JSON list of C-alpha atoms in Angstrom, two decimals:
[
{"chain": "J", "resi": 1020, "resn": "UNK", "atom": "CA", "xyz": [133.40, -33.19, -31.75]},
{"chain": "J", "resi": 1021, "resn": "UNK", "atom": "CA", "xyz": [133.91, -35.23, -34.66]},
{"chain": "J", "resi": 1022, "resn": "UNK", "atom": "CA", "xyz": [137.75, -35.19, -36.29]},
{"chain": "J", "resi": 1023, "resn": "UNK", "atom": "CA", "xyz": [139.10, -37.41, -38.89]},
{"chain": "J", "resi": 1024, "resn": "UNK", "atom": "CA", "xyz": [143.11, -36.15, -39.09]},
{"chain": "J", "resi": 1025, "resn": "UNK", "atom": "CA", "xyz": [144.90, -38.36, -42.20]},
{"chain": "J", "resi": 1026, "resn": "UNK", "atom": "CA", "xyz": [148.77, -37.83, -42.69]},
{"chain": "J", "resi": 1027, "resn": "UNK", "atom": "CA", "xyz": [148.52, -37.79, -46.57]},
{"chain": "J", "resi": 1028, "resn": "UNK", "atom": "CA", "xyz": [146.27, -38.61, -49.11]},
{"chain": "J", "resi": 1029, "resn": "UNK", "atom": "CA", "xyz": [148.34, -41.10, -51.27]},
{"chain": "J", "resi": 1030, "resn": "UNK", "atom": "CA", "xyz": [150.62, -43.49, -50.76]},
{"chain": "J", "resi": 1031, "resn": "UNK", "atom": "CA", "xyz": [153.94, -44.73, -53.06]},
{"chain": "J", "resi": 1032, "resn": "UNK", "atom": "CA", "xyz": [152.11, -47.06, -56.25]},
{"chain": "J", "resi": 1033, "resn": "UNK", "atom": "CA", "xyz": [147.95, -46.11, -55.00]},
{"chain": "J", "resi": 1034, "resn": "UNK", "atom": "CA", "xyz": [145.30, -43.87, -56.39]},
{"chain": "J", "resi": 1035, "resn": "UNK", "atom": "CA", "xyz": [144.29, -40.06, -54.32]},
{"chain": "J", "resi": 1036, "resn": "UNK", "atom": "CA", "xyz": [142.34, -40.89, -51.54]},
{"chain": "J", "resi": 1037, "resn": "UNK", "atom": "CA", "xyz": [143.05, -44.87, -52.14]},
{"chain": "J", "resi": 1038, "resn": "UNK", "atom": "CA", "xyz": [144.14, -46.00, -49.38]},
{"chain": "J", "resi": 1039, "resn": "UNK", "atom": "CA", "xyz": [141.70, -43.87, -46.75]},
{"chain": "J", "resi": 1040, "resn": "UNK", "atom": "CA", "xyz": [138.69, -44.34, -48.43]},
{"chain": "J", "resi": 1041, "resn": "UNK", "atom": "CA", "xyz": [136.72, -47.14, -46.53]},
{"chain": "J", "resi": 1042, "resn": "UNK", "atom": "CA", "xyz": [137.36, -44.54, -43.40]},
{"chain": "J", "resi": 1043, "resn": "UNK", "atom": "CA", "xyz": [136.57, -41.85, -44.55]},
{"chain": "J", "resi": 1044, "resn": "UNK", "atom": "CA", "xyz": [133.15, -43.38, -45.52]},
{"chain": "J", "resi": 1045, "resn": "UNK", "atom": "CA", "xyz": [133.09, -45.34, -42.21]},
{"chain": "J", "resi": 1046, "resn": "UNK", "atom": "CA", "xyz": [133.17, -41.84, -40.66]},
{"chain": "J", "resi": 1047, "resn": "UNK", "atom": "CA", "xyz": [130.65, -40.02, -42.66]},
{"chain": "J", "resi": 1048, "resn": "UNK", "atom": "CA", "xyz": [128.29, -43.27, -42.73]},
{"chain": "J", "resi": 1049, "resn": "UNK", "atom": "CA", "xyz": [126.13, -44.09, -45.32]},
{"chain": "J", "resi": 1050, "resn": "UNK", "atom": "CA", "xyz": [124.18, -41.25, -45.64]},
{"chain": "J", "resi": 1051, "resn": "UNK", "atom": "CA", "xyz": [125.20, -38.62, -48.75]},
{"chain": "J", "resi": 1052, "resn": "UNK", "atom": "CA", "xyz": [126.26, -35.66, -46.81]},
{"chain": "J", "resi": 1053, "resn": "UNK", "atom": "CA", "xyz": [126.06, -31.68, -48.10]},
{"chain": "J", "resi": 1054, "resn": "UNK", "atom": "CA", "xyz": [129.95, -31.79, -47.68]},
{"chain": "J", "resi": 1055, "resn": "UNK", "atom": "CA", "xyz": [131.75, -28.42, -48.14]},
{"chain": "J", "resi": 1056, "resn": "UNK", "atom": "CA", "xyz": [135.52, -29.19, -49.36]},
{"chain": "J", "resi": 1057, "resn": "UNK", "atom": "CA", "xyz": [138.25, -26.60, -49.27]},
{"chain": "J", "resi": 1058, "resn": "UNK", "atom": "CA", "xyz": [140.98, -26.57, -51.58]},
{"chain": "J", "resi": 1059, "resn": "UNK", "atom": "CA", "xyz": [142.51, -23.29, -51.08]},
{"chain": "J", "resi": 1060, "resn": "UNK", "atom": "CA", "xyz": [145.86, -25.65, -50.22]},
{"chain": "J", "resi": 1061, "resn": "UNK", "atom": "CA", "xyz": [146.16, -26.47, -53.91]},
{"chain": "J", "resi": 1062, "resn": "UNK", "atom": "CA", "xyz": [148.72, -24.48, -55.84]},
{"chain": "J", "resi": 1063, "resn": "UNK", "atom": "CA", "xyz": [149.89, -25.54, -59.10]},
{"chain": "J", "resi": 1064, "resn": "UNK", "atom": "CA", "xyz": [146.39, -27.05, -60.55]},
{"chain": "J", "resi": 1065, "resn": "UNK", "atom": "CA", "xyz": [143.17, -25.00, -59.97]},
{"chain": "J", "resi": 1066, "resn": "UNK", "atom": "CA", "xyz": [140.45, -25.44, -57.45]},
{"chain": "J", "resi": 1067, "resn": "UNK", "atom": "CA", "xyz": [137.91, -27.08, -60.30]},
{"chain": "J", "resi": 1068, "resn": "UNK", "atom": "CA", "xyz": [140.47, -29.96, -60.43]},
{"chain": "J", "resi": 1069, "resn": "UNK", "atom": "CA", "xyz": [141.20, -30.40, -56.89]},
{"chain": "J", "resi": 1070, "resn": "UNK", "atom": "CA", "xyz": [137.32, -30.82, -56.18]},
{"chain": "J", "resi": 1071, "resn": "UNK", "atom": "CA", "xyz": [137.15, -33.02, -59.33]},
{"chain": "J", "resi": 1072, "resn": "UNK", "atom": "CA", "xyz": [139.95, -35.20, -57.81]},
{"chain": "J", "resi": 1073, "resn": "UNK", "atom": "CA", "xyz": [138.16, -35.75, -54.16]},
{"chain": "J", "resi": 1074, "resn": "UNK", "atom": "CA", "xyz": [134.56, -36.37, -55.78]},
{"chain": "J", "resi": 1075, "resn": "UNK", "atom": "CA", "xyz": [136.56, -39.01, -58.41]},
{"chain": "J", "resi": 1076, "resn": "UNK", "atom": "CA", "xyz": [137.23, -40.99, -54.70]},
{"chain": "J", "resi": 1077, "resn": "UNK", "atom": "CA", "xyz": [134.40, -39.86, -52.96]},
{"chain": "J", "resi": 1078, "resn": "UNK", "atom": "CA", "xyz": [131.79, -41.22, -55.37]},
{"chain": "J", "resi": 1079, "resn": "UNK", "atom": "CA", "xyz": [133.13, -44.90, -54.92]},
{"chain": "J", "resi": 1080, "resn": "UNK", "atom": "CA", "xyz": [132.19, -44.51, -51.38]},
{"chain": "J", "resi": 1081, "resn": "UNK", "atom": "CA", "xyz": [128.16, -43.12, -51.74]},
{"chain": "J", "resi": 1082, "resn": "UNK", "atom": "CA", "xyz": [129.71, -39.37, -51.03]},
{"chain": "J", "resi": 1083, "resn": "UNK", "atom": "CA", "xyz": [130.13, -36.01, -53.06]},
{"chain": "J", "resi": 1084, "resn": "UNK", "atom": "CA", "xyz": [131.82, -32.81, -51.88]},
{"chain": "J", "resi": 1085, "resn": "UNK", "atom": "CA", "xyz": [130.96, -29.15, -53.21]},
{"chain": "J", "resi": 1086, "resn": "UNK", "atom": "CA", "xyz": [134.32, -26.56, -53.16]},
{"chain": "J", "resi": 1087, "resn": "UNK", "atom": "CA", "xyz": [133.57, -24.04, -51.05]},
{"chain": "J", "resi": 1088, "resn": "UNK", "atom": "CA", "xyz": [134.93, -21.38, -54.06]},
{"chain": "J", "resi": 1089, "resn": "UNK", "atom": "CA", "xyz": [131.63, -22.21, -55.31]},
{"chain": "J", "resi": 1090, "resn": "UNK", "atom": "CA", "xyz": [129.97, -20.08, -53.26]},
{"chain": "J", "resi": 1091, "resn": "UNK", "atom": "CA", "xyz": [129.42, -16.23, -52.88]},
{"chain": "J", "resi": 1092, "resn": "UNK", "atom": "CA", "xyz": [128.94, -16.69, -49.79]},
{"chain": "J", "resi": 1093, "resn": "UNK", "atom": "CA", "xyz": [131.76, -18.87, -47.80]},
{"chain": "J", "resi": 1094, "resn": "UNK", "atom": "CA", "xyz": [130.78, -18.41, -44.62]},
{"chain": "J", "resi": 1095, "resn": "UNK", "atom": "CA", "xyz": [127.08, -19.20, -45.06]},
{"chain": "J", "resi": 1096, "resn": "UNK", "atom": "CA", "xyz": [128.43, -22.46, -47.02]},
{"chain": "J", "resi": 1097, "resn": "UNK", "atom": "CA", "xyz": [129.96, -23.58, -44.09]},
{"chain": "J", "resi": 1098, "resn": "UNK", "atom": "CA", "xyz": [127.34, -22.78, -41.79]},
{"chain": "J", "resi": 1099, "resn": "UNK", "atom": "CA", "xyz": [125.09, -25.18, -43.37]},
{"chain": "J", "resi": 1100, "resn": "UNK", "atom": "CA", "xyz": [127.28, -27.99, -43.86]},
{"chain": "J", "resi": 1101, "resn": "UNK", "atom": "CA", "xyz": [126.76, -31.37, -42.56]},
{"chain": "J", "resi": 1102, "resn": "UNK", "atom": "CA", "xyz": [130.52, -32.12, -43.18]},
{"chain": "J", "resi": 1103, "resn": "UNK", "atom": "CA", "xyz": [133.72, -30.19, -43.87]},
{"chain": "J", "resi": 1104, "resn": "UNK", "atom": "CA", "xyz": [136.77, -31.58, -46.10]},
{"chain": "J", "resi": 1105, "resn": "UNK", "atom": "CA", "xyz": [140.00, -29.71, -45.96]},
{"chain": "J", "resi": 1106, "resn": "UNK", "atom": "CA", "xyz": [142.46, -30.78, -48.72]},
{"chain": "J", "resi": 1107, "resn": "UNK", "atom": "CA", "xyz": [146.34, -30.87, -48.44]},
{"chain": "J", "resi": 1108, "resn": "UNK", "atom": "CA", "xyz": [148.86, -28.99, -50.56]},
{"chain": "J", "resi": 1109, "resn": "UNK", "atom": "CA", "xyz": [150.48, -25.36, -49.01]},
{"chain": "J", "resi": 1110, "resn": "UNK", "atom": "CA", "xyz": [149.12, -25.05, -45.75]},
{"chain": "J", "resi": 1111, "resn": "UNK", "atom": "CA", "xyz": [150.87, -21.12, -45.70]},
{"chain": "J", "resi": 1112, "resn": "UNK", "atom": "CA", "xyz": [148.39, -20.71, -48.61]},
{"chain": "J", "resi": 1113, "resn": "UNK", "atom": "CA", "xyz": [145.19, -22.80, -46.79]},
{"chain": "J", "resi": 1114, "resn": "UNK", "atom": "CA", "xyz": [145.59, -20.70, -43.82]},
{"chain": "J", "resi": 1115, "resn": "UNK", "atom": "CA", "xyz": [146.44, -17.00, -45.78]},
{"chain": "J", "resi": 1116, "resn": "UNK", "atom": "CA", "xyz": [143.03, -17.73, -47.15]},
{"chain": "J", "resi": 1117, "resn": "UNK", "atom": "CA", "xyz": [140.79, -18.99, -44.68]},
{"chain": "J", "resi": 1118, "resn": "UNK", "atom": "CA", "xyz": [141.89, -16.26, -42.84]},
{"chain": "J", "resi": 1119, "resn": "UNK", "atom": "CA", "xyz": [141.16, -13.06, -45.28]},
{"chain": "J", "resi": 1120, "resn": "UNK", "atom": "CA", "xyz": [137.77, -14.99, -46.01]},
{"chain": "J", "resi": 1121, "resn": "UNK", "atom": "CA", "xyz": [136.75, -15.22, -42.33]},
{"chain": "J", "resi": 1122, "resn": "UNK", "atom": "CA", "xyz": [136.33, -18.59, -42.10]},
{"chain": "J", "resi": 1123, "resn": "UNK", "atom": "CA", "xyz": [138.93, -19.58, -39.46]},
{"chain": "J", "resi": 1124, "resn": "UNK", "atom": "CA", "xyz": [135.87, -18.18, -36.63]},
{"chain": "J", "resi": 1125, "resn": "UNK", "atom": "CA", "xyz": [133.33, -19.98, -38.11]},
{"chain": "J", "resi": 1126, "resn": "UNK", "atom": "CA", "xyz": [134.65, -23.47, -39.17]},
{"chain": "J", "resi": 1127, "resn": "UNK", "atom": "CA", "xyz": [135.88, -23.77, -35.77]},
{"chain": "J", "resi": 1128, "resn": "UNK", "atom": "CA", "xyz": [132.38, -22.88, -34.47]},
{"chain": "J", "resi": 1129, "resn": "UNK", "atom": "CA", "xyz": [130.89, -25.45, -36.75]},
{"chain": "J", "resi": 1130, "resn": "UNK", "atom": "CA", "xyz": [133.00, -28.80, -35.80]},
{"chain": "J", "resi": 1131, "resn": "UNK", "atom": "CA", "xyz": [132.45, -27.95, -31.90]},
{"chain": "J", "resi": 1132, "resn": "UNK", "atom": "CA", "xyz": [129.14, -28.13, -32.47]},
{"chain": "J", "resi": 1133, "resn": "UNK", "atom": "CA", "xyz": [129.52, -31.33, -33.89]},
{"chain": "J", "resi": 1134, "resn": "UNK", "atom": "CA", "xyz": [129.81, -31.09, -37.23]},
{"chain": "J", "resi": 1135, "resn": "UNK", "atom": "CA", "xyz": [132.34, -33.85, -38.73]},
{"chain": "J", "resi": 1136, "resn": "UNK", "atom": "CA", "xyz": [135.68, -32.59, -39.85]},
{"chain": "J", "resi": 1137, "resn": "UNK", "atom": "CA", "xyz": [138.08, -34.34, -42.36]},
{"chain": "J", "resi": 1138, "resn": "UNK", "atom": "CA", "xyz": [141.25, -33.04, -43.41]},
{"chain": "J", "resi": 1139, "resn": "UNK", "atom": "CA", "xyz": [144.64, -34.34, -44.90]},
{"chain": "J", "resi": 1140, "resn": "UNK", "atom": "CA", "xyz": [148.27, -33.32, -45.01]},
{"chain": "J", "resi": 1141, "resn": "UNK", "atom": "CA", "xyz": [147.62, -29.36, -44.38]},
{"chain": "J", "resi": 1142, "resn": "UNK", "atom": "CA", "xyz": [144.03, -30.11, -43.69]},
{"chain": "J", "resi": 1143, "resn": "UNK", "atom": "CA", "xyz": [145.05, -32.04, -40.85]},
{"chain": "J", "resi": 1144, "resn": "UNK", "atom": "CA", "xyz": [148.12, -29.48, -39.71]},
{"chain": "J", "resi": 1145, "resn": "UNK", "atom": "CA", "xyz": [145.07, -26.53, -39.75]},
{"chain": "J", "resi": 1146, "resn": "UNK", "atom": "CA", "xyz": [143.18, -28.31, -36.81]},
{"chain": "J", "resi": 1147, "resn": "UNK", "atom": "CA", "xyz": [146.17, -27.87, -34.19]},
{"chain": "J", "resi": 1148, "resn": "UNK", "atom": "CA", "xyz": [146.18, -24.68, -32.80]},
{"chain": "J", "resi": 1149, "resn": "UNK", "atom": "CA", "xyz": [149.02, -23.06, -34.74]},
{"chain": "J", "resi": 1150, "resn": "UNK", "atom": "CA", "xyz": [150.75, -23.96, -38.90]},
{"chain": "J", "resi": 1151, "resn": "UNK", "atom": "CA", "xyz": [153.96, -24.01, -36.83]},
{"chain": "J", "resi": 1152, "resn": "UNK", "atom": "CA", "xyz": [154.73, -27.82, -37.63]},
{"chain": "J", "resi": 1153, "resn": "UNK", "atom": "CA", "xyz": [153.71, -27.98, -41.28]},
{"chain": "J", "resi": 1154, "resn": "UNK", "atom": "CA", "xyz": [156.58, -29.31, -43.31]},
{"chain": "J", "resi": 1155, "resn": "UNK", "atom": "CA", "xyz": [155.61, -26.63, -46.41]},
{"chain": "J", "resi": 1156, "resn": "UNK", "atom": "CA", "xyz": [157.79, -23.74, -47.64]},
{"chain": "J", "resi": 1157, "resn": "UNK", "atom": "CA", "xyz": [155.68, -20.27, -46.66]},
{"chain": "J", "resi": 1158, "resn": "UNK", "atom": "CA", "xyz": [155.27, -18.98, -50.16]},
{"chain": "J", "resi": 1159, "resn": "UNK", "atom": "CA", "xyz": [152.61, -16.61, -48.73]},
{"chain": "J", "resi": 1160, "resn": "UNK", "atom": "CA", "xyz": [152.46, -14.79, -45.45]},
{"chain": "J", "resi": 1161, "resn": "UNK", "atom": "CA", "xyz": [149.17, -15.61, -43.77]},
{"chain": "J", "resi": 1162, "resn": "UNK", "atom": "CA", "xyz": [147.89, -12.57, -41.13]},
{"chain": "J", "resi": 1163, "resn": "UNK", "atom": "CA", "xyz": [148.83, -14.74, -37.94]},
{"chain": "J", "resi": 1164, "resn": "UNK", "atom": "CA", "xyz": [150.01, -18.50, -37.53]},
{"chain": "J", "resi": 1165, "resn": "UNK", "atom": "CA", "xyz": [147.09, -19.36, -35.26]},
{"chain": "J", "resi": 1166, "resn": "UNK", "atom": "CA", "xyz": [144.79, -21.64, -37.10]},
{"chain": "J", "resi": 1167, "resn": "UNK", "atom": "CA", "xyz": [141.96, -23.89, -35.71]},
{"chain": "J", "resi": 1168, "resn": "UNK", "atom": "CA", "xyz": [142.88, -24.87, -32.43]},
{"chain": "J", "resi": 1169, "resn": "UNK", "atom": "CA", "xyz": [140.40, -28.00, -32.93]},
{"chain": "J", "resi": 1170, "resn": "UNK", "atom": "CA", "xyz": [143.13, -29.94, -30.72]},
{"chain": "J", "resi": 1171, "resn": "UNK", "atom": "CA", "xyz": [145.43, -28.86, -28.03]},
{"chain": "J", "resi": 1172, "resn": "UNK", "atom": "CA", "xyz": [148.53, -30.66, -29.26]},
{"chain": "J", "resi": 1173, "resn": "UNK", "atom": "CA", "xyz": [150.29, -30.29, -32.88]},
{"chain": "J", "resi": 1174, "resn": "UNK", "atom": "CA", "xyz": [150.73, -32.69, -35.59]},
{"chain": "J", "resi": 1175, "resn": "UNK", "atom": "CA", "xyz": [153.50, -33.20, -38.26]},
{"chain": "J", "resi": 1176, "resn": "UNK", "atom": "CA", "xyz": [151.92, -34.72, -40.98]},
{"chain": "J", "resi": 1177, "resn": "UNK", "atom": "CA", "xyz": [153.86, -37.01, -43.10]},
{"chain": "J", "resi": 1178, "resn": "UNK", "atom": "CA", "xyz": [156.47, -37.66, -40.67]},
{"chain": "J", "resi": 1179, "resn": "UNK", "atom": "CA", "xyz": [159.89, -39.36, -41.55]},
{"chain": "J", "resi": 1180, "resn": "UNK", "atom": "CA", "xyz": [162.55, -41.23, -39.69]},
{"chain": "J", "resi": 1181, "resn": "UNK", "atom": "CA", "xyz": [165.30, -41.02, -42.66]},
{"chain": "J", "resi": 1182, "resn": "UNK", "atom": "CA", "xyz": [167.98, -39.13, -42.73]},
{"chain": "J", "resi": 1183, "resn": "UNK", "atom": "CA", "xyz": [169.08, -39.27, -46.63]},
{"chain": "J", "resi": 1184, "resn": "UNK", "atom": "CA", "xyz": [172.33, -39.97, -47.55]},
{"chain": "J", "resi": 1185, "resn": "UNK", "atom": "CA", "xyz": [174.16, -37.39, -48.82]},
{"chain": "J", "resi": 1186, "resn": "UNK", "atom": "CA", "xyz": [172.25, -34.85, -47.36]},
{"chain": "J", "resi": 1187, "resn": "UNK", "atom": "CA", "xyz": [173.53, -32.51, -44.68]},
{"chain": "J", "resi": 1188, "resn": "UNK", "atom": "CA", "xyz": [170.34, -30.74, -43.26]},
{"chain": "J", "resi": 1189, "resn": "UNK", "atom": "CA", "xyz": [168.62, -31.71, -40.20]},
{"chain": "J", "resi": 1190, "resn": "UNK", "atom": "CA", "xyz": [165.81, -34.17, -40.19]},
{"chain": "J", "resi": 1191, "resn": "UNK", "atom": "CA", "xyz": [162.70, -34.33, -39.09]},
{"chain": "J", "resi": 1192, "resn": "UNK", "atom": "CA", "xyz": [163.21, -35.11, -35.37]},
{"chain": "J", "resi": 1193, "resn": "UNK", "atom": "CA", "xyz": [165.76, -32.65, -35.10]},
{"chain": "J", "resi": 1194, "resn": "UNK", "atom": "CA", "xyz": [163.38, -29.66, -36.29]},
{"chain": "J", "resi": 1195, "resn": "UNK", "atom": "CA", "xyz": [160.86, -30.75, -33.80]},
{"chain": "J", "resi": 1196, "resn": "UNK", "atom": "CA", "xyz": [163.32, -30.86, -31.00]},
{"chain": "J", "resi": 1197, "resn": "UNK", "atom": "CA", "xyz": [163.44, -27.40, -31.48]},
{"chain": "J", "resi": 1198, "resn": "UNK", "atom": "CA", "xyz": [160.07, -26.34, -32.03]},
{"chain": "J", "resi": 1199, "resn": "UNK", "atom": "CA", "xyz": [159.60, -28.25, -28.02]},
{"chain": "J", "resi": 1200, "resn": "UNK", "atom": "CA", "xyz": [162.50, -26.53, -27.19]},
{"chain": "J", "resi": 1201, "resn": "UNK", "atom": "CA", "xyz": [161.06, -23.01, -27.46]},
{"chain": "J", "resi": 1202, "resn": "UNK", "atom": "CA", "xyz": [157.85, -24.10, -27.18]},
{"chain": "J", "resi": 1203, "resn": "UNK", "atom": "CA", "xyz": [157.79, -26.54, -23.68]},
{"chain": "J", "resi": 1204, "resn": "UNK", "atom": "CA", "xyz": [153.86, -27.01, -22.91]},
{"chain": "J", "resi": 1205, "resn": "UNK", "atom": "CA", "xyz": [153.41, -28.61, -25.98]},
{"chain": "J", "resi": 1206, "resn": "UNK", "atom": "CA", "xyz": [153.16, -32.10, -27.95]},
{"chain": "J", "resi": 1207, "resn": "UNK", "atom": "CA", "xyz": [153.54, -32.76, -31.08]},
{"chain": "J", "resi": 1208, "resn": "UNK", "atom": "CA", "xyz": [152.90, -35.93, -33.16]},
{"chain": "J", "resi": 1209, "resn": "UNK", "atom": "CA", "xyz": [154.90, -37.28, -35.46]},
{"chain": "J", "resi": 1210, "resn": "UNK", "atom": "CA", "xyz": [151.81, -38.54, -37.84]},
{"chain": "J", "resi": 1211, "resn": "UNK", "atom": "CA", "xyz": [153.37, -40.81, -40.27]},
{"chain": "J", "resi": 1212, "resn": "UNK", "atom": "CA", "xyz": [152.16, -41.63, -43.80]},
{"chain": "J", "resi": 1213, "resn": "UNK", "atom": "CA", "xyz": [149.45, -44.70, -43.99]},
{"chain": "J", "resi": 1214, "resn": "UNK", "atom": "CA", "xyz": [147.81, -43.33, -40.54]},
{"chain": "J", "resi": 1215, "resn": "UNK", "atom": "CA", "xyz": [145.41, -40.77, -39.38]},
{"chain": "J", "resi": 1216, "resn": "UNK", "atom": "CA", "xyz": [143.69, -39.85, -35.76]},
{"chain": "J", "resi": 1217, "resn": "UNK", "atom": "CA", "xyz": [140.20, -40.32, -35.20]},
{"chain": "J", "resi": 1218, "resn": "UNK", "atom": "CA", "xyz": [139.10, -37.73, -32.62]},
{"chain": "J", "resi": 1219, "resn": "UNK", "atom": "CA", "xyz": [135.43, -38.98, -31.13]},
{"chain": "J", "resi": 1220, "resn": "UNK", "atom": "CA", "xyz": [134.40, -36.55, -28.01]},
{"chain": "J", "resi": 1221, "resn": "UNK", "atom": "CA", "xyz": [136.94, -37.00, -25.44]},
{"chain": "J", "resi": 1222, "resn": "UNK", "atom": "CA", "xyz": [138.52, -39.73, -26.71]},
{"chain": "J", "resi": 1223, "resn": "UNK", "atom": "CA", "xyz": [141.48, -40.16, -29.45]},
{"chain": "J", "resi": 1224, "resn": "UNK", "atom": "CA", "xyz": [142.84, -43.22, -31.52]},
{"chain": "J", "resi": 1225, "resn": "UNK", "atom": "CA", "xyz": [145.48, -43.99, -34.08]},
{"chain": "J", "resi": 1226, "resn": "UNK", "atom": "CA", "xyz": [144.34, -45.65, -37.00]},
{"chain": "J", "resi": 1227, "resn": "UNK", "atom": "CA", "xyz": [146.58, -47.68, -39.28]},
{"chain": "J", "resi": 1228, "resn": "UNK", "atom": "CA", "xyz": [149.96, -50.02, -39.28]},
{"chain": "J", "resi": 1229, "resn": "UNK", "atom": "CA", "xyz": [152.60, -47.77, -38.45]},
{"chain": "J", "resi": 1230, "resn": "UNK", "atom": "CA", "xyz": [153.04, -46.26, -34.96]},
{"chain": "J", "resi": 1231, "resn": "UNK", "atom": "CA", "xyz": [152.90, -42.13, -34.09]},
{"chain": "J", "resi": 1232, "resn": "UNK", "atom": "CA", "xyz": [155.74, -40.45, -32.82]},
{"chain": "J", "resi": 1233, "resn": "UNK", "atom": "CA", "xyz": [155.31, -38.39, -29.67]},
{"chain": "J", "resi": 1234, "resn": "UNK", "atom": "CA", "xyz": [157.22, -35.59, -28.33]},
{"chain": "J", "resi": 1235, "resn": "UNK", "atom": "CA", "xyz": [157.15, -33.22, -25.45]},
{"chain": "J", "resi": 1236, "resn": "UNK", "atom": "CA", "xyz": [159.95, -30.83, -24.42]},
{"chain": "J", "resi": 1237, "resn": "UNK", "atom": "CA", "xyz": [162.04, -32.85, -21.06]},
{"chain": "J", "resi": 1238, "resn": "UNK", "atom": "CA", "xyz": [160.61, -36.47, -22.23]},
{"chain": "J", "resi": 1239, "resn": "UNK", "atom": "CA", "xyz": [162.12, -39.15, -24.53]},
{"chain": "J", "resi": 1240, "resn": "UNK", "atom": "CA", "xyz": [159.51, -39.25, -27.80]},
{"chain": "J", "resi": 1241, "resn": "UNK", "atom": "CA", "xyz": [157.12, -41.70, -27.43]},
{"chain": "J", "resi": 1242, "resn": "UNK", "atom": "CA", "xyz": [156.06, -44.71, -29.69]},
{"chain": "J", "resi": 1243, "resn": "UNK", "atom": "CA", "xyz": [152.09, -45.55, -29.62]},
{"chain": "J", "resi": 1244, "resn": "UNK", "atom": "CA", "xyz": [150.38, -47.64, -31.82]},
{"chain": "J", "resi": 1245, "resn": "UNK", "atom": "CA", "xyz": [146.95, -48.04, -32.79]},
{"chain": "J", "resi": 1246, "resn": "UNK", "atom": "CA", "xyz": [146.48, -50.15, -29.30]},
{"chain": "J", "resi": 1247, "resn": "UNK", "atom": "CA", "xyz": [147.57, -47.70, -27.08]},
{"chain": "J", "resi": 1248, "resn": "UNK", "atom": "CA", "xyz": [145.15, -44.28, -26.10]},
{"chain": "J", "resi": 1249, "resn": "UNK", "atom": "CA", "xyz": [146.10, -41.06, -26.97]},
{"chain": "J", "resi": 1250, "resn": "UNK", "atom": "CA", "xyz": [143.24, -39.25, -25.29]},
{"chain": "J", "resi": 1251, "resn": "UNK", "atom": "CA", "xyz": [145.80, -37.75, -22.77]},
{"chain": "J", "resi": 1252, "resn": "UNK", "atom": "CA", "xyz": [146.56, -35.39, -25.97]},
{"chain": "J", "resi": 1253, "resn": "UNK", "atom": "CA", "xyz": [143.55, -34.09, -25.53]},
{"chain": "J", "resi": 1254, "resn": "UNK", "atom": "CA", "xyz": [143.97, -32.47, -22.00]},
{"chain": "J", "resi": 1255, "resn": "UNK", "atom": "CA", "xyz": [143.61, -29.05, -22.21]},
{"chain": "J", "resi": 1256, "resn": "UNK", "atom": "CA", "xyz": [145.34, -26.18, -20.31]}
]
């Protein structure tokens, strides 16, 4: 199993896609891929432009990606795709969708067999097993919160460390104290912006400059950075 998990696509004063670019081509390799991208996250601009937007990056890097709301037939699209793409935005949305098109089954199917899987923001949220630590507002109600299950643990993509001034509402930490608290078997990690998690068989890494933010309910959170190993987050049950 192939997984490339990216925090966000864009970072403060860069371009989409800038500043991931040389790994997500690294990952896919040289080769032009039939990539299938889903942009069912997107919400205020239409699917047309979201594709537009990834193949603007992609095609600096030798790659092109086809929307999946091209096709009549979704699930056949993804059946015979060498690579899969899944966009951020609303991940309520991304999941409401892939779930009334059937595709939760059969995406999941796909990357265990090897198929690589890229996804960003919500894309990346969609390959723990539940949407339960996406940061997004549900503006939809999705049929379940189970989504891919692709990993064991769950990620918060786009973590932060600030408390604002000024503001009086808890902060990040604080809501995933209680997520651990109700829900003790689990990890979650804090993926912060500039990074992503390159998931190779058994084995796990962090890639980029800032460190990942570990927690488990009864343990202080954790601080690993991209020279530690983070394959023990991908002990299963």
């Amino acid at each position: 199993m192939r997984l490339l998990l990216i925090s966000n696509s864009t970072n403060p004063g860069e371009g989409y896609l800038e500043y991931p670019k040389d790994r997500i081509k690294e990952f896919l390799g040289d080769k032009a891929n039939n990539a299938i991208f889903i942009p069912y996250a997107a919400v205020t601009f239409s699917f047309d432009e979201y594709e537009e937007r990834v193949n603007a990056r992609f095609a600096e890097i030798g790659h092109h990606v086809t929307g999946i709301h091209r096709f009549i037939n979704p699930v056949e699209a993804i059946e015979n795709a060498d690579a899969i793409v899944v966009g951020g935005g609303n991940t309520w949305q991304l999941v409401k969708m892939l779930q009334e098109k059937g595709l939760m089954k059969v995406i999941r199917k796909k990357v265990k067999k090897g198929t690589p899987y890229i996804g960003w923001s919500a894309g990346s949220n969609i390959a723990c097993p539940t949407l339960r630590t996406t940061n997004d507002m549900p503006i939809v109600e999705p049929l379940k919160f189970k989504t891919l299950k692709l990993v064991p643990f769950q990620i918060n993509p786009h973590y932060l460390d600030d408390h604002p001034a000024n503001h009086g509402g808890e902060t990040r930490e604080v809501r995933i104290r209680e997520f651990i608290e109700v829900n003790r078997d689990i990890y979650v990690v804090g993926l912060r912006e500039s990074t992503m998690l390159l998931v190779e068989d058994d084995g796990m890494e962090l890639i980029g400059p800032r460190k990942a933010r570990i927690f488990k309910y009864g343990q202080e959170p954790m601080e690993l950075s991209n020279e530690d190993d983070f394959s023990f987050l991908l002990q299963r049950k």
